CSV table of C-alpha atoms in Angstrom, one decimal:
chain,number,residue,atom,x,y,z
A,198,ILE,CA,22.2,-4.2,16.3
A,199,LYS,CA,18.5,-4.5,15.9
A,200,ALA,CA,18.8,-6.9,12.6
A,201,MET,CA,21.3,-9.1,14.6
A,202,LEU,CA,19.1,-9.0,17.9
A,203,ARG,CA,16.2,-10.1,15.5
A,204,TRP,CA,18.2,-12.7,13.7
A,205,TYR,CA,19.5,-13.6,17.4
A,206,HIS,CA,15.8,-14.4,18.6
A,207,THR,CA,14.9,-16.4,15.6
A,208,LEU,CA,17.9,-19.0,16.5
A,209,PRO,CA,15.1,-21.5,18.0
A,210,ARG,CA,14.0,-22.2,14.3
A,211,ARG,CA,15.6,-23.8,11.8
A,212,PHE,CA,16.7,-21.5,8.9
A,213,VAL,CA,18.7,-22.4,5.3
A,214,ILE,CA,19.8,-20.5,2.8
A,215,SER,CA,19.7,-22.1,-0.4
A,216,PRO,CA,20.4,-19.4,-3.0
A,217,THR,CA,23.3,-21.5,-4.6
A,218,THR,CA,25.5,-23.4,-2.9
A,219,THR,CA,25.0,-23.0,1.1
A,220,THR,CA,26.8,-24.0,4.0
A,221,THR,CA,25.5,-23.8,7.7
A,222,VAL,CA,27.1,-23.2,10.8
A,223,THR,CA,25.6,-24.9,13.6
A,224,ASN,CA,25.6,-25.0,17.3
A,225,THR,CA,25.6,-27.9,19.6
A,226,HIS,CA,21.8,-28.4,19.1
A,227,GLN,CA,22.0,-28.3,15.3
A,228,GLN,CA,20.7,-25.0,14.8
A,229,PRO,CA,22.2,-22.5,12.2
A,230,LEU,CA,24.2,-19.7,14.2
A,231,CYS,CA,24.5,-18.3,10.5
A,232,CYS,CA,24.4,-19.1,6.9
A,233,TYR,CA,26.3,-18.0,4.0
A,234,TYR,CA,25.5,-18.5,0.5
A,235,TYR,CA,28.9,-19.3,-2.6
A,236,ASN,CA,29.3,-16.9,-5.2
A,237,SER,CA,29.7,-19.7,-7.9
A,238,SER,CA,31.2,-16.7,-10.5
A,239,CYS,CA,33.9,-16.1,-8.1
A,240,PRO,CA,37.1,-16.9,-10.1
A,241,THR,CA,38.6,-18.8,-6.9
A,242,THR,CA,37.6,-20.9,-4.2
A,243,THR,CA,38.8,-18.2,-1.4
A,244,ALA,CA,37.1,-17.2,1.7
A,245,THR,CA,36.3,-13.5,-0.4
A,246,CYS,CA,33.8,-15.9,-2.3
A,247,TRP,CA,31.7,-16.6,0.6
A,248,ARG,CA,29.3,-13.7,2.0
A,249,MET,CA,26.7,-13.6,4.9
A,250,MET,CA,23.4,-13.3,3.5
A,251,HIS,CA,21.9,-11.4,6.7
A,252,THR,CA,19.2,-9.8,4.9
A,253,THR,CA,17.7,-13.1,3.2
A,254,THR,CA,16.4,-15.9,5.6
A,255,THR,CA,14.7,-18.8,4.3
A,256,LEU,CA,12.6,-21.2,6.3
A,257,ALA,CA,12.7,-24.7,5.4
A,258,ASN,CA,10.8,-27.8,6.0
A,259,SER,CA,11.1,-31.6,5.7
A,260,THR,CA,8.6,-32.0,3.2
A,261,ASN,CA,9.7,-33.2,-0.3
A,262,THR,CA,7.0,-31.1,-1.4
A,263,LYS,CA,7.5,-27.6,-1.2
A,264,ARG,CA,5.6,-24.5,-2.2
A,265,HIS,CA,7.9,-21.4,-2.3
A,266,VAL,CA,6.7,-18.2,-0.5
A,267,LEU,CA,8.8,-15.0,-0.9
A,268,VAL,CA,8.3,-11.8,1.4
A,269,VAL,CA,10.3,-9.1,0.2
A,270,SER,CA,9.4,-6.1,2.6
A,271,GLU,CA,10.8,-3.3,4.5
A,272,VAL,CA,7.6,-3.4,7.5
A,273,ASP,CA,9.2,-3.9,10.7
A,274,ASP,CA,9.0,-6.9,12.6
A,275,LEU,CA,6.4,-8.5,9.6
A,276,GLN,CA,8.6,-12.0,9.9
A,277,ASP,CA,8.3,-12.2,13.5
A,278,ARG,CA,4.8,-11.0,13.5
A,279,LEU,CA,3.7,-13.5,10.6
A,280,GLN,CA,5.5,-16.3,12.1
A,281,THR,CA,3.6,-15.8,15.3
A,282,LYS,CA,-0.1,-15.4,13.5
A,283,LEU,CA,0.9,-18.7,11.4
A,284,SER,CA,1.4,-20.7,14.7
A,285,GLU,CA,-1.6,-19.5,16.0
A,286,THR,CA,-3.9,-19.9,13.1
A,287,THR,CA,-5.2,-23.4,13.5
A,288,ALA,CA,-6.8,-23.7,10.1
A,289,LEU,CA,-3.4,-23.0,8.7
A,290,LEU,CA,-1.3,-25.5,10.5
A,291,PRO,CA,-2.1,-28.6,8.4
A,292,GLN,CA,-0.6,-26.6,5.2
A,293,GLN,CA,2.3,-25.2,6.6
A,294,SER,CA,4.5,-27.9,6.2
A,295,GLN,CA,4.2,-27.7,2.3
A,296,LEU,CA,5.7,-24.0,2.7
A,297,GLU,CA,9.0,-22.7,2.4
A,298,TRP,CA,9.4,-19.2,3.4
A,299,THR,CA,12.3,-16.6,2.3
A,300,PHE,CA,12.1,-13.4,3.9
A,301,ARG,CA,14.2,-10.5,2.2
A,302,THR,CA,14.5,-7.2,3.9
A,303,THR,CA,15.9,-5.1,1.6
A,304,SER,CA,15.9,-4.4,-2.2
A,305,PHE,CA,17.6,-6.4,-5.2
A,306,LYS,CA,20.6,-4.2,-6.0
A,307,THR,CA,20.7,-6.0,-9.6
A,308,THR,CA,21.5,-2.6,-11.2
A,309,ASN,CA,24.0,-1.2,-9.2
A,310,SER,CA,27.3,-2.5,-10.2
A,311,ALA,CA,29.2,0.4,-8.8
A,312,GLN,CA,28.6,-2.0,-5.4
A,313,GLY,CA,29.9,-5.3,-7.0
A,314,GLU,CA,26.7,-6.5,-6.3
A,315,SER,CA,24.6,-6.7,-9.4
A,316,GLU,CA,25.6,-10.0,-10.9
A,317,GLU,CA,25.3,-11.9,-7.2
A,318,GLU,CA,21.9,-9.8,-6.9
A,319,ALA,CA,20.7,-10.8,-9.9
A,320,LEU,CA,21.4,-14.7,-9.7
A,321,LEU,CA,19.7,-14.3,-6.1
A,322,ALA,CA,16.8,-12.7,-7.3
A,323,LYS,CA,16.5,-15.1,-10.5
A,324,GLN,CA,16.4,-18.2,-7.9
A,325,LEU,CA,14.0,-16.4,-5.2
A,326,VAL,CA,11.7,-14.9,-7.3
A,327,GLY,CA,11.9,-17.7,-10.2
A,328,ARG,CA,10.5,-20.2,-7.6
A,329,ALA,CA,8.1,-18.3,-5.7
A,330,GLU,CA,4.3,-19.4,-5.9
A,331,ILE,CA,3.0,-16.9,-3.6
A,332,ILE,CA,4.7,-13.1,-3.2
A,333,LEU,CA,4.3,-10.7,-0.3
A,334,ALA,CA,6.1,-7.8,-1.3
A,335,ASP,CA,6.2,-4.0,-0.5
A,336,PRO,CA,5.3,-2.9,-4.7
A,337,GLY,CA,8.2,-0.9,-5.0
A,338,MET,CA,10.8,-3.5,-4.0
A,339,ILE,CA,9.7,-6.1,-6.2
A,340,ALA,CA,8.9,-4.6,-9.3
A,341,PRO,CA,12.6,-4.3,-10.3
A,342,VAL,CA,12.6,-8.1,-10.6
A,343,ILE,CA,9.3,-9.4,-10.9
A,344,HIS,CA,10.4,-10.2,-14.8
A,345,TYR,CA,12.4,-13.0,-12.7
A,346,ALA,CA,8.8,-14.7,-11.7
A,347,ASN,CA,8.3,-18.0,-13.7
A,348,PRO,CA,4.7,-17.3,-15.2
A,349,HIS,CA,3.9,-21.0,-14.4
A,350,THR,CA,4.4,-21.0,-11.0
A,351,LEU,CA,3.8,-17.8,-9.6
A,352,LYS,CA,0.0,-17.6,-8.5
A,353,TRP,CA,-0.7,-14.9,-6.4
A,354,MET,CA,1.0,-11.7,-5.0
A,355,GLN,CA,0.1,-9.7,-2.1
A,356,SER,CA,1.1,-6.2,-1.6
A,357,THR,CA,1.8,-4.7,1.5
A,358,TRP,CA,0.5,-1.4,0.2
A,359,ALA,CA,-3.3,0.0,-0.3
A,360,GLY,CA,-1.8,1.3,-3.8
A,361,VAL,CA,-0.3,-1.0,-6.6
A,362,ASP,CA,0.5,1.9,-8.9
A,363,ALA,CA,4.4,1.6,-8.0
A,364,PHE,CA,4.5,-1.9,-9.0
A,365,LEU,CA,1.8,-1.3,-12.0
A,366,LYS,CA,3.7,1.6,-13.6
A,367,ASN,CA,7.2,0.4,-13.3
A,368,PRO,CA,8.8,0.3,-16.7
A,369,ILE,CA,9.9,-3.4,-16.1
A,370,VAL,CA,6.1,-4.7,-15.1
A,371,THR,CA,4.6,-2.9,-18.1
A,372,LYS,CA,6.6,-3.9,-20.7
A,373,GLY,CA,8.1,-7.2,-19.5
A,374,VAL,CA,5.3,-8.7,-17.4
A,375,PHE,CA,2.0,-7.3,-18.4
A,376,ASN,CA,2.2,-7.0,-22.1
A,377,GLU,CA,0.0,-8.2,-24.6
A,378,SER,CA,1.8,-11.4,-25.2
A,379,SER,CA,2.5,-12.2,-21.4
A,380,GLU,CA,2.1,-15.3,-20.1
A,381,TYR,CA,1.5,-13.9,-16.4
A,382,ASP,CA,-1.8,-14.6,-14.9
A,383,PHE,CA,-1.3,-14.5,-11.4
A,384,ILE,CA,-3.6,-12.4,-8.8
A,385,LEU,CA,-2.8,-9.6,-7.6
A,386,THR,CA,-4.3,-8.4,-4.3
A,387,ARG,CA,-4.0,-5.0,-2.2
A,388,LEU,CA,-3.7,-4.1,1.3
A,389,GLY,CA,-7.2,-3.1,1.7
A,390,GLY,CA,-10.0,-2.9,4.7
A,391,VAL,CA,-7.4,-1.4,6.9
A,392,PHE,CA,-6.7,2.5,6.0
A,393,GLY,CA,-10.4,3.9,6.0
A,394,MET,CA,-10.2,5.2,9.5
A,395,PRO,CA,-6.6,6.1,9.5
A,396,MET,CA,-7.2,8.5,6.2
A,397,ALA,CA,-10.4,9.9,7.9
A,398,GLU,CA,-8.6,10.7,10.9
A,399,TYR,CA,-6.0,13.1,8.8
A,400,VAL,CA,-8.6,14.2,6.6
A,401,PHE,CA,-10.6,15.6,9.8
A,402,ALA,CA,-7.4,16.6,11.7
A,403,HIS,CA,-6.8,19.2,8.6
A,404,ILE,CA,-10.5,19.9,8.7
A,405,LEU,CA,-10.8,20.5,12.1
A,406,SER,CA,-7.8,22.3,12.2
A,407,ARG,CA,-8.5,24.8,9.4
A,408,GLU,CA,-12.3,25.4,10.8
A,409,ARG,CA,-11.1,25.8,14.3
A,410,HIS,CA,-8.3,28.0,13.4
A,411,LEU,CA,-5.7,25.8,15.5
A,412,PRO,CA,-2.6,27.5,13.8
A,413,SER,CA,-4.1,31.0,14.5
A,414,LEU,CA,-4.5,29.7,18.2
A,415,ALA,CA,-0.8,28.6,18.9
A,416,LYS,CA,0.7,31.4,17.6
A,417,SER,CA,-1.6,33.7,19.9
A,418,GLN,CA,-0.2,31.6,22.6
A,419,GLN,CA,3.3,31.7,21.7
A,420,ALA,CA,2.4,35.9,21.7
A,421,VAL,CA,0.8,35.6,25.2
A,422,ALA,CA,-2.2,36.8,23.2
A,423,TYR,CA,-5.8,36.5,24.3
A,424,ASN,CA,-7.3,36.8,21.3
A,425,GLY,CA,-11.0,35.2,21.7
A,426,THR,CA,-14.7,36.4,20.8
A,427,GLU,CA,-13.5,39.9,21.4
A,428,LYS,CA,-10.7,40.2,19.0
A,429,GLY,CA,-12.8,38.5,16.3
A,430,TYR,CA,-12.6,34.6,16.6
A,431,THR,CA,-15.2,32.7,15.3
A,432,TYR,CA,-15.8,29.4,13.5
A,433,ARG,CA,-18.1,27.6,11.3
A,434,SER,CA,-19.8,24.2,12.3
A,435,LEU,CA,-19.3,21.3,10.1
A,436,SER,CA,-22.8,20.8,9.9
A,437,GLU,CA,-23.1,23.6,7.8
A,438,LEU,CA,-20.4,22.6,4.8
A,439,THR,CA,-20.6,19.7,2.4
A,440,LEU,CA,-17.9,17.3,1.9
A,441,GLY,CA,-17.4,15.7,-1.5
A,442,VAL,CA,-15.6,12.6,-1.6
A,443,MET,CA,-14.1,11.3,-4.7
A,444,GLY,CA,-14.3,7.7,-5.2
A,445,VAL,CA,-16.2,5.7,-2.5
A,446,GLY,CA,-14.6,2.6,-1.4
A,447,ASP,CA,-13.3,1.4,1.8
A,448,ILE,CA,-11.6,4.4,2.2
A,449,GLY,CA,-14.1,7.1,0.8
A,450,SER,CA,-16.8,5.4,2.8
A,451,ALA,CA,-15.1,5.5,6.0
A,452,ILE,CA,-14.1,9.4,5.6
A,453,GLY,CA,-17.9,9.9,4.2
A,454,LYS,CA,-18.9,7.9,7.6
A,455,VAL,CA,-17.3,10.6,9.8
A,456,GLY,CA,-18.5,13.2,8.0
A,457,LYS,CA,-22.1,12.3,8.5
A,458,THR,CA,-21.1,11.7,12.4
A,459,PHE,CA,-20.6,15.4,12.2
A,460,GLY,CA,-23.6,16.3,10.3
A,461,MET,CA,-22.0,17.3,7.2
A,462,GLN,CA,-23.7,17.1,3.8
A,463,VAL,CA,-21.6,14.3,2.0
A,464,LEU,CA,-21.5,13.6,-1.9
A,465,GLY,CA,-19.7,11.2,-3.4
A,466,LEU,CA,-18.0,11.2,-7.3
A,467,VAL,CA,-18.1,7.9,-8.8
A,468,ARG,CA,-17.7,6.3,-12.1
A,469,ASP,CA,-21.4,4.9,-12.3
A,470,LYS,CA,-23.6,6.7,-10.0
A,471,ALA,CA,-26.6,4.3,-11.1
A,472,VAL,CA,-24.6,1.0,-10.0
A,473,LYS,CA,-23.7,2.9,-6.9
A,474,LEU,CA,-27.5,3.7,-6.1
A,475,ARG,CA,-28.1,0.1,-7.2
A,476,GLU,CA,-26.0,-1.1,-4.6
A,477,ALA,CA,-26.9,0.9,-1.9
A,478,THR,CA,-30.7,0.3,-1.8
A,479,ASN,CA,-32.5,-3.4,-1.6
A,480,ASN,CA,-34.8,-4.6,-4.4
A,481,ASP,CA,-37.6,-2.7,-2.8
A,482,GLY,CA,-36.0,0.2,-2.8
A,483,THR,CA,-35.1,0.5,1.2
A,484,THR,CA,-31.6,1.7,2.0
A,485,LEU,CA,-28.7,-1.2,3.1
A,486,PRO,CA,-27.6,-1.2,6.3
A,487,SER,CA,-24.6,0.8,6.9
A,488,ASN,CA,-22.4,-2.7,7.2
A,489,SER,CA,-22.8,-3.4,3.6
A,490,GLN,CA,-20.3,-3.7,1.1
A,491,GLN,CA,-19.5,0.3,0.6
A,492,GLN,CA,-21.5,1.5,3.6
A,493,LEU,CA,-23.0,4.0,1.0
A,494,PRO,CA,-25.8,5.1,3.3
A,495,CYS,CA,-23.3,7.5,4.4
A,496,VAL,CA,-23.4,9.6,0.6
A,497,ASP,CA,-26.3,11.9,0.3
A,498,ALA,CA,-26.1,12.0,-3.4
A,499,PHE,CA,-23.9,10.5,-6.1
A,500,PHE,CA,-22.3,12.4,-9.3
A,501,ASN,CA,-20.6,10.8,-12.3
A,502,THR,CA,-17.4,11.7,-13.2
A,503,SER,CA,-19.1,13.6,-16.5
A,504,GLU,CA,-20.4,15.8,-13.8
A,505,LEU,CA,-16.9,16.6,-12.3
A,506,ALA,CA,-17.6,20.5,-12.2
A,507,GLU,CA,-21.4,20.9,-11.2
A,508,PHE,CA,-19.5,18.4,-8.0
A,509,LEU,CA,-16.6,20.7,-7.4
A,510,SER,CA,-19.3,23.6,-7.3
A,511,GLU,CA,-21.2,22.1,-4.2
A,512,CYS,CA,-18.4,21.1,-1.9
A,513,ASP,CA,-16.5,23.1,0.9
A,514,TYR,CA,-14.2,20.4,0.9
A,515,VAL,CA,-12.9,18.1,-1.7
A,516,VAL,CA,-11.4,14.7,-0.6
A,517,ASN,CA,-9.4,12.9,-3.6
A,518,THR,CA,-9.5,8.8,-2.2
A,519,LEU,CA,-9.2,7.6,-6.2
A,520,PRO,CA,-6.4,5.1,-7.2
A,521,SER,CA,-4.1,5.9,-10.0
A,522,THR,CA,-6.0,4.2,-13.2
A,523,ARG,CA,-6.1,5.5,-17.2
A,524,GLU,CA,-9.4,7.2,-16.3
A,525,THR,CA,-8.2,9.1,-12.7
A,526,ASP,CA,-4.8,10.2,-14.0
A,527,GLY,CA,-5.1,13.9,-14.8
A,528,LEU,CA,-8.8,14.1,-13.7
A,529,LEU,CA,-8.6,17.4,-12.1
A,530,GLY,CA,-6.5,19.1,-14.7
A,531,GLY,CA,-7.4,21.3,-17.7
A,532,GLY,CA,-8.4,24.2,-15.9
A,533,VAL,CA,-11.5,21.9,-14.2
A,534,LEU,CA,-10.3,23.5,-10.3
A,535,LYS,CA,-12.1,26.3,-11.4
A,536,HIS,CA,-15.3,25.3,-10.8
A,537,MET,CA,-14.3,25.1,-6.9
A,538,ARG,CA,-15.6,27.1,-4.3
A,539,PRO,CA,-13.4,30.1,-3.7
A,540,SER,CA,-13.7,29.2,-0.3
A,541,GLY,CA,-13.1,25.5,-0.9
A,542,VAL,CA,-10.2,23.6,-0.3
A,543,PHE,CA,-8.8,20.1,-1.7
A,544,ILE,CA,-7.8,17.2,0.1
A,545,ASN,CA,-5.6,14.7,-1.9
A,546,VAL,CA,-5.2,11.4,0.0
A,547,GLY,CA,-5.4,9.3,-3.0
A,548,ARG,CA,-2.9,9.5,-5.5
A,549,GLY,CA,-0.8,12.5,-7.0
A,550,GLY,CA,-1.0,11.7,-10.6
A,551,ILE,CA,-4.9,13.1,-10.6
A,552,VAL,CA,-3.9,16.7,-10.8
A,553,SER,CA,-0.4,18.0,-11.8
A,554,GLU,CA,1.9,20.6,-9.7
A,555,ASN,CA,0.8,23.6,-12.3
A,556,ASP,CA,-2.8,22.9,-12.0
A,557,ILE,CA,-2.8,23.0,-8.3
A,558,LEU,CA,-0.3,26.1,-8.1
A,559,THR,CA,-2.9,27.8,-10.9
A,560,ALA,CA,-5.5,26.8,-9.0
A,561,LEU,CA,-4.4,28.4,-5.8
A,562,ASP,CA,-2.6,31.5,-7.6
A,563,ASN,CA,-5.8,32.6,-8.8
A,564,ASP,CA,-8.2,32.1,-5.9
A,565,TRP,CA,-10.0,29.6,-7.2
A,566,MET,CA,-9.9,27.7,-4.3
A,567,ALA,CA,-8.8,28.6,-0.6
A,568,GLY,CA,-6.1,25.9,0.2
A,569,VAL,CA,-4.8,22.2,-0.4
A,570,VAL,CA,-4.0,19.5,2.2
A,571,LEU,CA,-1.4,17.4,0.1
A,572,ASP,CA,-0.3,14.0,1.4
A,573,VAL,CA,0.7,12.4,-2.5
A,574,TYR,CA,2.3,14.2,-5.3
A,575,GLU,CA,2.5,14.1,-8.6
A,576,LYS,CA,6.4,13.2,-8.3
A,577,GLU,CA,7.4,11.8,-5.0
A,578,PRO,CA,9.1,12.8,-3.4
A,579,LEU,CA,8.1,16.7,-3.8
A,580,PRO,CA,11.4,18.4,-5.4
A,581,SER,CA,12.9,20.4,-3.1
A,582,ASN,CA,12.6,23.3,-5.5
A,583,SER,CA,8.6,22.8,-5.6
A,584,ARG,CA,6.7,26.2,-5.4
A,585,LEU,CA,4.7,24.0,-2.9
A,586,TRP,CA,6.6,23.9,-0.2
A,587,HIS,CA,6.6,27.7,0.3
A,588,HIS,CA,3.0,28.3,-0.4
A,589,PRO,CA,1.0,30.0,1.9
A,590,LYS,CA,-1.9,28.2,0.8
A,591,ALA,CA,-0.7,24.8,0.8
A,592,VAL,CA,-0.2,22.1,3.9
A,593,LEU,CA,1.9,19.5,2.9
A,594,SER,CA,2.9,16.1,4.5
A,595,PRO,CA,5.4,13.2,3.2
A,596,HIS,CA,2.8,10.6,2.1
A,597,VAL,CA,2.1,9.5,5.7
A,598,ALA,CA,-1.4,9.9,6.1
A,599,ALA,CA,-2.1,6.3,6.5
A,600,ILE,CA,1.1,3.7,6.8
A,601,SER,CA,1.0,0.1,6.6
A,602,MET,CA,1.1,-1.7,9.9
A,603,PRO,CA,2.9,-4.9,10.4
A,604,ASN,CA,-0.1,-6.4,12.2
A,605,GLN,CA,-2.6,-5.0,9.3
A,606,VAL,CA,-0.3,-6.8,6.5
A,607,VAL,CA,-0.2,-10.1,8.6
A,608,ASP,CA,-3.8,-10.4,9.2
A,609,LEU,CA,-5.3,-9.8,5.6
A,610,PHE,CA,-2.3,-11.6,4.0
A,611,THR,CA,-2.9,-15.0,6.8
A,612,THR,CA,-6.7,-14.6,5.6
A,613,ASN,CA,-5.9,-14.5,1.7
A,614,LEU,CA,-3.2,-17.4,2.2
A,615,GLN,CA,-5.8,-19.7,3.9
A,616,ARG,CA,-8.3,-18.9,1.2
A,617,TYR,CA,-5.6,-19.6,-1.5
A,618,LEU,CA,-4.6,-22.9,-0.1
A,619,GLU,CA,-8.2,-24.2,0.7
A,620,SER,CA,-8.7,-23.5,-3.2
A,621,THR,CA,-5.4,-25.4,-3.9
A,622,THR,CA,-4.2,-29.0,-3.8
A,623,ALA,CA,-1.3,-30.0,-1.6
A,624,THR,CA,0.7,-31.5,-4.6
A,625,THR,CA,0.7,-28.9,-7.2
A,626,THR,CA,-0.3,-25.2,-7.9
A,627,THR,CA,-3.2,-25.5,-10.2
A,628,ALA,CA,-6.4,-24.1,-8.5
A,629,THR,CA,-9.2,-26.5,-8.1
A,630,THR,CA,-11.5,-23.8,-7.9
A,631,LYS,CA,-10.3,-20.4,-8.7
A,632,PRO,CA,-9.1,-18.4,-5.0
A,633,LYS,CA,-11.4,-15.9,-4.1
A,634,LEU,CA,-9.1,-13.3,-2.5
A,635,LEU,CA,-10.0,-9.8,-0.9
A,636,PHE,CA,-9.2,-6.7,-2.2
A,637,GLU,CA,-8.0,-8.3,-5.7
A,638,VAL,CA,-6.9,-5.9,-8.2
A,639,ALA,CA,-7.8,-6.3,-12.0
A,640,TRP,CA,-4.4,-5.6,-13.4
A,641,HIS,CA,-5.4,-7.0,-16.6
A,642,LYS,CA,-7.3,-4.0,-17.1
């Protein structure tokens, strides 16, 4: 019903579905009421060969030169919000007549032959992905069909997620797109600059809950027990504690900044602390303002990854924000967690691949650290038979520390879209200058 209502509200706009042969039923105002596509592989010409495409919508325009934009996402209300934002962005109005938009709200079921949709969906994916110059997509939804993209047509893909490892580590991508002989050379950008504060809120919600013993207070309330200082209640002030942040990018720096607000000492783990120190100071050695690229003044000291053991031993709370890369996968494995303080707590809001479940359990069972707060896991979703579910030292959440909000996706995408269109001509997809897009991912590495 919700899907039908959203479709109904789009009737004032003109939509045409064009995966293969199409037919459109219109009202008296010549606006399409519903669109069908014809399954050309069907052996007959009966009505069973026609299916209503309620999950795929194409916004057509009247120009002959069309640059196709494919949106494949489950983000709520993304289509309506994007259309509203585009109509309000004056700088994009001259270029909008060049663009043809196709919206897809479900994954392409190209491998589910049991539902009889594999052949049809594959045909649809080949056409929609194959003609796209720009793709805005949830990484997990587009990865299985990205090999249908034309390497000479696809120029830019914007992720709706902060992380793109669900895309980069998909076997179809690693074997069919990003191999050594690949012709693909498109720009890949991630959703960045928006998750810093939500992540910081999540991290400090758990730190404050732990330090102020909120679960214990809740139990006392349920038991109608006035267990105050006379019963031994006490706490540590955050200003007495040291916060270690693994990865000092936009998310890590936001967490560090909140830590400094609480008076914590903040340590940062980076690949090359010499580079970070140069970024954090001017040529004369003075500190950069807090709105500098990485907001690095929130960090009191940097440690290289080669100094990981020393870094862990200095921290009361260790927060991982690192992405999944060859260098970070398994970084906290091999027993390195034994260098944690016995009272220390590990919080993971980065990627689960940095440490295995077995390594976490070993550290907890051997009292190498006091607890863990996990929002990401080595395998997601976390298997129901995992010991972590019932471990008394573990607090778990299902990868919800910071979720993609429609307005955030739309704002960043339209900003990058304007930059992209300004760097390309109206009649060709060849860039006059390489687009300088925000939060570009160096996937070649």
